[in-house]
Short mmCIF file of C-alpha atoms and ligand atoms in Angstrom, two decimals:
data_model
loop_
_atom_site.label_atom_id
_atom_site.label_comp_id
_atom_site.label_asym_id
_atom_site.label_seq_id
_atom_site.Cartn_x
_atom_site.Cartn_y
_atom_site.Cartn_z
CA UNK A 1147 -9.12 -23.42 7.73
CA UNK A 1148 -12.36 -21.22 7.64
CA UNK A 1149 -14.33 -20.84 4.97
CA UNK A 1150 -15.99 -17.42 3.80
CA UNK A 1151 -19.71 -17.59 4.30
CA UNK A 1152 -21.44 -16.88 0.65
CA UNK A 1153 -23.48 -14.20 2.25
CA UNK A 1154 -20.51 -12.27 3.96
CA UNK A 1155 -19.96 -8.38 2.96
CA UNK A 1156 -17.06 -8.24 0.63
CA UNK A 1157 -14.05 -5.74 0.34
CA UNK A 1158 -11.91 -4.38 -2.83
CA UNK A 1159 -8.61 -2.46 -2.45
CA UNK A 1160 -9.47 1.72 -3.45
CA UNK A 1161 -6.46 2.99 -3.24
CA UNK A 1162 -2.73 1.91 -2.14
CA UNK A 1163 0.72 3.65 -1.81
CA UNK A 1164 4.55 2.85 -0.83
CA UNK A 1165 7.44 4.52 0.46
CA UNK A 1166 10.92 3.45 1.37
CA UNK A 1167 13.90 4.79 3.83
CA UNK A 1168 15.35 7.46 2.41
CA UNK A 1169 18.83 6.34 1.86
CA UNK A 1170 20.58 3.17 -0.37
CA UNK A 1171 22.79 0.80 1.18
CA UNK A 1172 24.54 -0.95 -1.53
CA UNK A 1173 26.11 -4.21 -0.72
CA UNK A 1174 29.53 -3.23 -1.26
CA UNK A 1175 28.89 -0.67 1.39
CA UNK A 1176 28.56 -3.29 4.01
CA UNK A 1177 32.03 -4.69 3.51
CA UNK A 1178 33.12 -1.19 5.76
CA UNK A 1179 31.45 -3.02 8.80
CA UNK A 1180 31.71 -6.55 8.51
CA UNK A 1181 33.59 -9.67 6.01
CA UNK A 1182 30.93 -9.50 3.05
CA UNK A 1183 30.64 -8.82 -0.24
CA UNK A 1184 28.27 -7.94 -2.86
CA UNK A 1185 28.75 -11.52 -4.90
CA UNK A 1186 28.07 -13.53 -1.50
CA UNK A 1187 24.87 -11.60 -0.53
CA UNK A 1188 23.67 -11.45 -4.17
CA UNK A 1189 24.09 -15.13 -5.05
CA UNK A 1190 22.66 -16.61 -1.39
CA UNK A 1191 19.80 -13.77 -0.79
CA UNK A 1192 18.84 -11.68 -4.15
CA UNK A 1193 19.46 -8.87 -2.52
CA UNK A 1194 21.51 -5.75 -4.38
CA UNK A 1195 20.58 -3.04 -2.55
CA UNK A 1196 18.42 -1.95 0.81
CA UNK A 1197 16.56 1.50 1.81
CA UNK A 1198 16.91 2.31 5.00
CA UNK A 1199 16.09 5.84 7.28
CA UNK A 1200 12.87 7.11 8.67
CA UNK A 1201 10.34 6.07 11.62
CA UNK A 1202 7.98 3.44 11.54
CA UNK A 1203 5.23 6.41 11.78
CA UNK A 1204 7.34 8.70 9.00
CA UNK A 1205 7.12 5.77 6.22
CA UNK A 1206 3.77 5.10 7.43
CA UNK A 1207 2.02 8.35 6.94
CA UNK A 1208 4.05 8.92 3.24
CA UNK A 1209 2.57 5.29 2.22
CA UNK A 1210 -0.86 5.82 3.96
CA UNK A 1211 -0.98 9.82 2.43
CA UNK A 1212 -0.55 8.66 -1.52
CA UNK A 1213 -3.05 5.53 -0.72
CA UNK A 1214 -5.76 8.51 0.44
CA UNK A 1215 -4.84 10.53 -2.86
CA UNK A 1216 -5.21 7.80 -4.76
CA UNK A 1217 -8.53 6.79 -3.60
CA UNK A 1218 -9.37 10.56 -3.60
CA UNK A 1219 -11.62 9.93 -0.01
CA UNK A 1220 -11.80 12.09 2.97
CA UNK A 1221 -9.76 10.91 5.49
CA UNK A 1222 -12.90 11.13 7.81
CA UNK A 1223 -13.87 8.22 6.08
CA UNK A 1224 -11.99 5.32 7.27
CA UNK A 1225 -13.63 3.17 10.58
CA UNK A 1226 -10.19 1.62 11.13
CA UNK A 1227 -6.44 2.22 10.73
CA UNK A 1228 -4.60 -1.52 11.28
CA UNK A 1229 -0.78 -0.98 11.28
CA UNK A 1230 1.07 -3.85 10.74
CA UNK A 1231 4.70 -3.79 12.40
CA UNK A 1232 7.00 -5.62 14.02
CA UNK A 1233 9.00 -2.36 14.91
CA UNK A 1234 6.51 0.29 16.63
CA UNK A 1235 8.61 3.91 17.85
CA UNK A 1236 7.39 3.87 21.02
CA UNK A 1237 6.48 0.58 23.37
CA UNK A 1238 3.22 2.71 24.30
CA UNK A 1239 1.53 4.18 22.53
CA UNK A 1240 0.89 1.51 19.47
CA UNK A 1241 2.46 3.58 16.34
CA UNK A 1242 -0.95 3.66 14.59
CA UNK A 1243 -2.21 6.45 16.72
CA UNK A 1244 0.60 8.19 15.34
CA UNK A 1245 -0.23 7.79 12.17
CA UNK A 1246 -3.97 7.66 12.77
CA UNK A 1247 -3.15 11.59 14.18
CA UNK A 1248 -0.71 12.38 11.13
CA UNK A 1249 -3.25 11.66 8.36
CA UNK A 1250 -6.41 13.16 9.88
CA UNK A 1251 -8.07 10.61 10.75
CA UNK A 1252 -10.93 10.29 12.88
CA UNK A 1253 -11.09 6.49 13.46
CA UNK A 1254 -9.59 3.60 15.96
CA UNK A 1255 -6.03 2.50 15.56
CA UNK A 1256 -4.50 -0.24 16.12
CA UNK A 1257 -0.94 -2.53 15.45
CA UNK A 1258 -0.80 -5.68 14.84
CA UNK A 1259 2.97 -7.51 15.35
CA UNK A 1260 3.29 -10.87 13.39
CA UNK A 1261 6.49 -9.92 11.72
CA UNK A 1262 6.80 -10.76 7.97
CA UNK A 1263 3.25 -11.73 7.88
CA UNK A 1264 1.67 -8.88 9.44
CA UNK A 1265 0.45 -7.31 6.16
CA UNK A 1266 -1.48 -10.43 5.77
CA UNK A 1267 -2.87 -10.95 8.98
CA UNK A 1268 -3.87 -7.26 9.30
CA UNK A 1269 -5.88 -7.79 5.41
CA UNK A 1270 -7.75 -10.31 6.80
CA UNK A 1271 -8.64 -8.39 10.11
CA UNK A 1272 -9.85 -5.86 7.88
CA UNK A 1273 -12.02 -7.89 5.89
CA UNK A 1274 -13.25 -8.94 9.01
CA UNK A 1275 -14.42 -5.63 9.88
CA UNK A 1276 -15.97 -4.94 7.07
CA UNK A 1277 -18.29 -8.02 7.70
CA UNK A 1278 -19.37 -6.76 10.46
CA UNK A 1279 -20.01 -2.91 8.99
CA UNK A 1280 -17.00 -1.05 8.32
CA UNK A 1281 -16.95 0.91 5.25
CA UNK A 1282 -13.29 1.83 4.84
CA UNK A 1283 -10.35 0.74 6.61
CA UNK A 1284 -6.78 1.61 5.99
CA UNK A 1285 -4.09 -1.47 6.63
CA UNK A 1286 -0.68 -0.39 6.58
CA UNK A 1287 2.31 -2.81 6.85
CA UNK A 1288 5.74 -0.94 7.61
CA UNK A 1289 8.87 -1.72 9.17
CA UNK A 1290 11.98 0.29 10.09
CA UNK A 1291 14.21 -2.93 10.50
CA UNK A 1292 17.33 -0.97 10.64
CA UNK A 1293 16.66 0.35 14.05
CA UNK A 1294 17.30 -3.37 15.70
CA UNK A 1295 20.13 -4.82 13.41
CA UNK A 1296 23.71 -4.79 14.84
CA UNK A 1297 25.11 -3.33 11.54
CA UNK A 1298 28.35 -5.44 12.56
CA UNK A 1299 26.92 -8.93 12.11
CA UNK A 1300 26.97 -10.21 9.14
CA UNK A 1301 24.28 -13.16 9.74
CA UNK A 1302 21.63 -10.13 10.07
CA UNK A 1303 22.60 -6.93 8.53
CA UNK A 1304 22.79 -7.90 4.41
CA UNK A 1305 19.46 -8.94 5.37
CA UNK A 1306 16.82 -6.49 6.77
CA UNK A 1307 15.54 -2.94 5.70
CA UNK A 1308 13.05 -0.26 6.11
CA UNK A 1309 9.66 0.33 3.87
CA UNK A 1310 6.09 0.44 3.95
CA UNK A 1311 2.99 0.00 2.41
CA UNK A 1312 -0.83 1.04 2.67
CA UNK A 1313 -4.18 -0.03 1.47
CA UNK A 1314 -7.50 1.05 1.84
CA UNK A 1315 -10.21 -1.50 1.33
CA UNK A 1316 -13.72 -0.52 0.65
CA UNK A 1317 -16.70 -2.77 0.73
CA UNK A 1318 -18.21 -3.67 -2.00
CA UNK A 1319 -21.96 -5.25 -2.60
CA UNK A 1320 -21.42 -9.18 -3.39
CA UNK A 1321 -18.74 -11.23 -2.22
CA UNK A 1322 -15.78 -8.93 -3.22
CA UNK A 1323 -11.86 -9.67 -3.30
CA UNK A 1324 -11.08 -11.81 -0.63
CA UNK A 1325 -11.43 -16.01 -1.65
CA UNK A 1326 -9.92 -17.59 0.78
CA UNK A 1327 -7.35 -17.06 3.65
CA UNK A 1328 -4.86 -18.92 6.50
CA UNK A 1329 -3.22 -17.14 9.61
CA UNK A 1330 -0.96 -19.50 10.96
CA UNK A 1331 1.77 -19.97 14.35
CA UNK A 1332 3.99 -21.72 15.69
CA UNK A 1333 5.55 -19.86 18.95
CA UNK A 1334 7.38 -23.50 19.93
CA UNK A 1335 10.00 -21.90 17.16
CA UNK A 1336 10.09 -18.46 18.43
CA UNK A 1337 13.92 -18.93 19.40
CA UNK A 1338 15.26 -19.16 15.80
CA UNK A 1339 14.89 -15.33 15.42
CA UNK A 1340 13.91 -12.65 17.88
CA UNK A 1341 15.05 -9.14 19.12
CA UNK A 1342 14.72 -8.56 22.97
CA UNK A 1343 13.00 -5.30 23.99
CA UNK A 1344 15.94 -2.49 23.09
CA UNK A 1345 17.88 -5.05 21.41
CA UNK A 1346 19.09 -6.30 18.38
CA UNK A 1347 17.81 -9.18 15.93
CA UNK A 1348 19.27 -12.66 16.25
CA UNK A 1349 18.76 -15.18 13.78
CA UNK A 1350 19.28 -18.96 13.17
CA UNK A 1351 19.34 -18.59 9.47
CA UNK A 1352 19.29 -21.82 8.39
CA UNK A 1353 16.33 -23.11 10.53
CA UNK A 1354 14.34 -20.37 9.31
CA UNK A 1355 15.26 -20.95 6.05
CA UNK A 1356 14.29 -24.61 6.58
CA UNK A 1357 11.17 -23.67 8.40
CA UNK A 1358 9.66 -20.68 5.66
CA UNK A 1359 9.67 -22.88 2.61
CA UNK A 1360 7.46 -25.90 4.55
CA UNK A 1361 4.92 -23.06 5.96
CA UNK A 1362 4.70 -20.70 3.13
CA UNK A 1363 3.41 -23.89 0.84
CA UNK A 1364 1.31 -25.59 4.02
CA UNK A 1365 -0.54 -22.17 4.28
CA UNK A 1366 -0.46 -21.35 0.76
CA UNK A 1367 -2.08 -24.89 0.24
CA UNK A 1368 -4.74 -24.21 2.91
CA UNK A 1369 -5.61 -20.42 1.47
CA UNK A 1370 -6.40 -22.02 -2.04
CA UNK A 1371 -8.26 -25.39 -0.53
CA UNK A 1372 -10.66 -22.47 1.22
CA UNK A 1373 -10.76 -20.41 -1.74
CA UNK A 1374 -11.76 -23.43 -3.93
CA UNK A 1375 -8.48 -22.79 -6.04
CA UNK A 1376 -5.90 -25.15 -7.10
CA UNK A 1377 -2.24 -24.25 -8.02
CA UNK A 1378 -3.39 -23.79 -12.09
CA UNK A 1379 -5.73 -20.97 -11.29
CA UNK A 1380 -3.08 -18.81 -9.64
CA UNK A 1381 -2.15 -15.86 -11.98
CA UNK A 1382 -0.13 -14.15 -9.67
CA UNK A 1383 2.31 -14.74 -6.50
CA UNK A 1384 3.29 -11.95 -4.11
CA UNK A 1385 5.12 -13.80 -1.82
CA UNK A 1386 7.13 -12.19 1.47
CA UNK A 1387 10.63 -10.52 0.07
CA UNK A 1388 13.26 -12.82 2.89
CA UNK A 1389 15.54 -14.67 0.14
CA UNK A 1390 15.28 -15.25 -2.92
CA UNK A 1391 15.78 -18.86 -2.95
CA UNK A 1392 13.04 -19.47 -0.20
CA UNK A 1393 10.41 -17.64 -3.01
CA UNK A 1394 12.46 -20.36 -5.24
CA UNK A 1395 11.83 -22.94 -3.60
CA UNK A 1396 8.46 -21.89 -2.14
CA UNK A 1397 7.16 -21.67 -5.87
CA UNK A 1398 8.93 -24.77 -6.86
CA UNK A 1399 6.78 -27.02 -4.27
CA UNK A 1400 3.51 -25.22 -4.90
CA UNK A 1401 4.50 -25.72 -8.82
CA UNK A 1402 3.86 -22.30 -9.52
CA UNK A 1403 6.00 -20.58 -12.35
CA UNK A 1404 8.72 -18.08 -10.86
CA UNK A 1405 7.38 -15.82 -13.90
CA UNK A 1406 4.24 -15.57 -12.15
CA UNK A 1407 6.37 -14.29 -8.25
CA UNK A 1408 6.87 -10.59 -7.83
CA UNK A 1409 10.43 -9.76 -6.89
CA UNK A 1410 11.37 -6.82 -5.47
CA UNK A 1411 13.86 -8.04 -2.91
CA UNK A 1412 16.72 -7.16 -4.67
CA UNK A 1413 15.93 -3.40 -4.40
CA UNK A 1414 14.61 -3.42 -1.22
CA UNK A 1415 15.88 -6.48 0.68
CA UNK A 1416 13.57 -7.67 3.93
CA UNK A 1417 11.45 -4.73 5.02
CA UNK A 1418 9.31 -7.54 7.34
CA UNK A 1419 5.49 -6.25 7.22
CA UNK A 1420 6.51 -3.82 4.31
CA UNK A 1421 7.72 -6.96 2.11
CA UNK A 1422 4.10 -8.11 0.69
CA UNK A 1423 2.10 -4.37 -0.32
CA UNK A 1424 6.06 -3.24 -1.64
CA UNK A 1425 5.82 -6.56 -3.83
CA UNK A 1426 2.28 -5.64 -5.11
CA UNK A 1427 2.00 -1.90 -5.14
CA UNK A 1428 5.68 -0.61 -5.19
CA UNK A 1429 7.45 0.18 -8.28
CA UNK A 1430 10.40 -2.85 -8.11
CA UNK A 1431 7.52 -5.76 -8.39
CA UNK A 1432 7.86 -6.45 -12.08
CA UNK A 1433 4.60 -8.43 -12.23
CA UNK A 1434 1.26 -6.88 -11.48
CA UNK A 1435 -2.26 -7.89 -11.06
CA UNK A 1436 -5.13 -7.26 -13.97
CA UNK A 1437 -8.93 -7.43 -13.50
CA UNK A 1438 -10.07 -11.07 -12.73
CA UNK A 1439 -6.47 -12.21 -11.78
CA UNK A 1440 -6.52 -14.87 -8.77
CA UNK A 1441 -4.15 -13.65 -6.65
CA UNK A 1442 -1.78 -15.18 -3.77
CA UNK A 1443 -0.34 -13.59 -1.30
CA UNK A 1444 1.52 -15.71 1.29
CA UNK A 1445 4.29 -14.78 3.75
CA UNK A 1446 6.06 -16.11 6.90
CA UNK A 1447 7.87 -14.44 9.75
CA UNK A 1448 9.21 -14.39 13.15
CA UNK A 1449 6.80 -16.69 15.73
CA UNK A 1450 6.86 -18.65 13.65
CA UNK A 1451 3.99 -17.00 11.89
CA UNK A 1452 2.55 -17.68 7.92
CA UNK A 1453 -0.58 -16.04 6.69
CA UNK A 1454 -1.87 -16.33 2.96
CA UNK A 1455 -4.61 -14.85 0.48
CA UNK A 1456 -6.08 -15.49 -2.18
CA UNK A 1457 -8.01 -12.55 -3.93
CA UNK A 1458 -9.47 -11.97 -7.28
CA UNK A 1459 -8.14 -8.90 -8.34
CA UNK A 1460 -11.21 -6.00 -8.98
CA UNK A 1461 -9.41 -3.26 -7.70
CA UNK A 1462 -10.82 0.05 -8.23
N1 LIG B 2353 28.87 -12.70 3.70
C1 LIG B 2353 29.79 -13.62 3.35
N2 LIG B 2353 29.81 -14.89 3.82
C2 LIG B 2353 28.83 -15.22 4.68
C3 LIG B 2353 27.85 -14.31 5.10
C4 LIG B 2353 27.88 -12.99 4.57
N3 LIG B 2353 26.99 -12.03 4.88
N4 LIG B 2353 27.03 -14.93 5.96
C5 LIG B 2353 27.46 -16.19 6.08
N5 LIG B 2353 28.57 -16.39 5.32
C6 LIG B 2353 29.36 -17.57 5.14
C7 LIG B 2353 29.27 -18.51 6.34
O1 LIG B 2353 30.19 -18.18 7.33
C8 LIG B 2353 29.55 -19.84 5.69
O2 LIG B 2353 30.94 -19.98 5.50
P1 LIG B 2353 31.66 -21.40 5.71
O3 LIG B 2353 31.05 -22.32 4.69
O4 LIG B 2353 33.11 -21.10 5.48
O5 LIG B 2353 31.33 -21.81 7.12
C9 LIG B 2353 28.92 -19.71 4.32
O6 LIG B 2353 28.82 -18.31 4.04
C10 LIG B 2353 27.54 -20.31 4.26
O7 LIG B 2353 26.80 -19.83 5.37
P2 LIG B 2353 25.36 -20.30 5.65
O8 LIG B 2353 24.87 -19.76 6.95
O9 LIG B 2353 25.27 -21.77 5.38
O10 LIG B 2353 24.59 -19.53 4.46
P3 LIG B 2353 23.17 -19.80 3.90
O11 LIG B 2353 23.27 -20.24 2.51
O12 LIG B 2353 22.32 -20.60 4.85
O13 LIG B 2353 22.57 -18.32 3.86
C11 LIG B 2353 21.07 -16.88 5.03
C12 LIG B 2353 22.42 -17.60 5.08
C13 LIG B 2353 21.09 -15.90 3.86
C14 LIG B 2353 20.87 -16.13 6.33
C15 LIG B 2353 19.94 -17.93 4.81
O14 LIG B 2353 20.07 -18.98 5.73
C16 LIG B 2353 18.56 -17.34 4.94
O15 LIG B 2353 18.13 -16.53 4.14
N6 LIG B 2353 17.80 -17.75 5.97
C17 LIG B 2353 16.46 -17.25 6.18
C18 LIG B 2353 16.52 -15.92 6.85
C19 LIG B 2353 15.18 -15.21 6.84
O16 LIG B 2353 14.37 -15.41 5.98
N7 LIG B 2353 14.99 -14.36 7.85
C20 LIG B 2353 13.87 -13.50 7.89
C21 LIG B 2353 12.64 -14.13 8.43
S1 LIG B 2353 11.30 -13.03 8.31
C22 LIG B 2353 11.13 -12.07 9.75
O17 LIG B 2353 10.32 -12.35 10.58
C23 LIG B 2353 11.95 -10.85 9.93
#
């Protein structure tokens, strides 16, 4: 669990933006494909309805364009596009270069693939470059989920969806918004969900339901010991958007208030690297960071991966 040296360059978020597939799936649409229905899917996931449509690249460049408008910069500006995704277009190239090309940028680009917790792991990449003399970089988290689910199987399909969203981070004089972060794996458990190359997700539910609660409060734990934080001090929760009872539960160990999670599964079910920024930038998140607010992000995925934050929210 490393610590953030007192004298590294800091980071703040400048501006940020979301988009989702272009088309609602309600749940009672899924009963044409497969024995569901809206009550099940509702009750065991929180999920009401899903977004899906677009390319990884399409959602992308929508999410990264607004995050540029909002921060009002030249595009020429950023040192470094991260794009966090666990479903690129194309094997080769990496998807940022799409994007990187789309939004006029002049800058590397790069993906990073820890599923759910890509967002995360691509923040603190970010703040990494910045220590070391970046000025602006860009992290976008998107997924187009819909692309590898067998829209017959009901184990997988209620589930997943497509989104994105982007960030750009500036640095700041001082220590800036970061506190304290954890990037964690476990590829012995890789087996309880994966998608071959070309193929379609499969999924041992119930282990990774079993699995995400333990390592979203282990890394959540070891974010706040770095950060100095304790459990009390937490004003906010954006945890990843897989079930609503894992956030439950998640929040319940921790002994964190659900008031203080932001939920925005039930609009946009699991949109994998999309799940965190949608949570704390998109419109569905019904509780949003102020000035000062110590923040928590934490999230888990396919690997197994986890990866947490904590930031103090001075967002420009
Ligand atoms: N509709 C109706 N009934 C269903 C459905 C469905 N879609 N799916 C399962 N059932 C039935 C089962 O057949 C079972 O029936 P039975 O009791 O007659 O045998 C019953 O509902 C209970 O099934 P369980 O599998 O025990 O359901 P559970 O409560 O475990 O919920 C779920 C399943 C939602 C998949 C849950 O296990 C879960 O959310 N797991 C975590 C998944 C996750 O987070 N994945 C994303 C990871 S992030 C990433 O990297 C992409």
């Amino acid at each position: 669990m490393p610590q953030i040296p007192s004298s590294a360059r800091g980071a703040r978020f400048i501006g940020w933006g979301t988009s989702l597939g272009h088309r609602v799936v309600t749940n009672d649409e899924l009963t044409a494909s497969m024995d569901t229905n809206d009550e099940w899917i509702r009750e065991r996931t929180g999920i009401h309805r899903r977004h899906v449509g677009g390319s990884t690249a399409e959602l992308s460049t929508i999410s990264g364009q607004i995050a540029l408008d909002m921060a009002g910069i030249d595009p020429k500006s950023i040192d470094a596009l991260i794009l966090a995704t666990t479903t690129p277009d194309r094997t080769v190239p990496a998807t940022s270069a799409t994007v990187q090309n789309a939004l006029g940028l002049a800058c590397g680009a790069f993906d990073v693939n820890a599923a759910c917790s890509g967002f995360v792991y691509g923040l603190v990449v970010a703040h990494g470059l910045i220590g070391v003399g970046a000025e602006r970089i860009m992290v976008i988290g998107t997924d187009t989920l819909s692309r590898i689910v067998d829209w017959t199987d009901r184990n997988t399909a209620p589930l997943f969806a497509d989104g994105s969203g982007a960030a750009i981070l500036e640095s700041t004089k001082g220590s800036g918004q970061l506190l304290g972060w954890d990037i964690d794996a476990d590829g012995s458990a890789e087996e309880i969900l994966y998608a071959e190359v070309g193929s379609t997700i499969q999924m041992n539910g119930k282990e990774v339901f079993r699995r995400a609660v333990r390592i979203m409060v282990d890394s959540a734990q070891k974010s706040m010991a770095a950060a100095g934080v304790t459990t009390e001090d937490i004003s906010i929760v954006i945890p990843h958007q897989a079930n609503i009872r894992i956030i439950s539960a998640a929040c319940d160990r921790l002994g964190i208030s659900m008031d203080k999670a932001s939920i925005s599964i039930h609009e946009t079910g699991n949109t994998s690297s999309a799940s965190i920024p949608l949570a704390l930038f998109g419109d569905f998140g019904q509780v949003k960071p102020k000035d000062g607010d110590i923040v928590l992000l934490v999230g888990f995925g396919a690997g197994m991966t986890a990866a947490s934050a904590i930031l103090r929210w001075n967002a420009q």
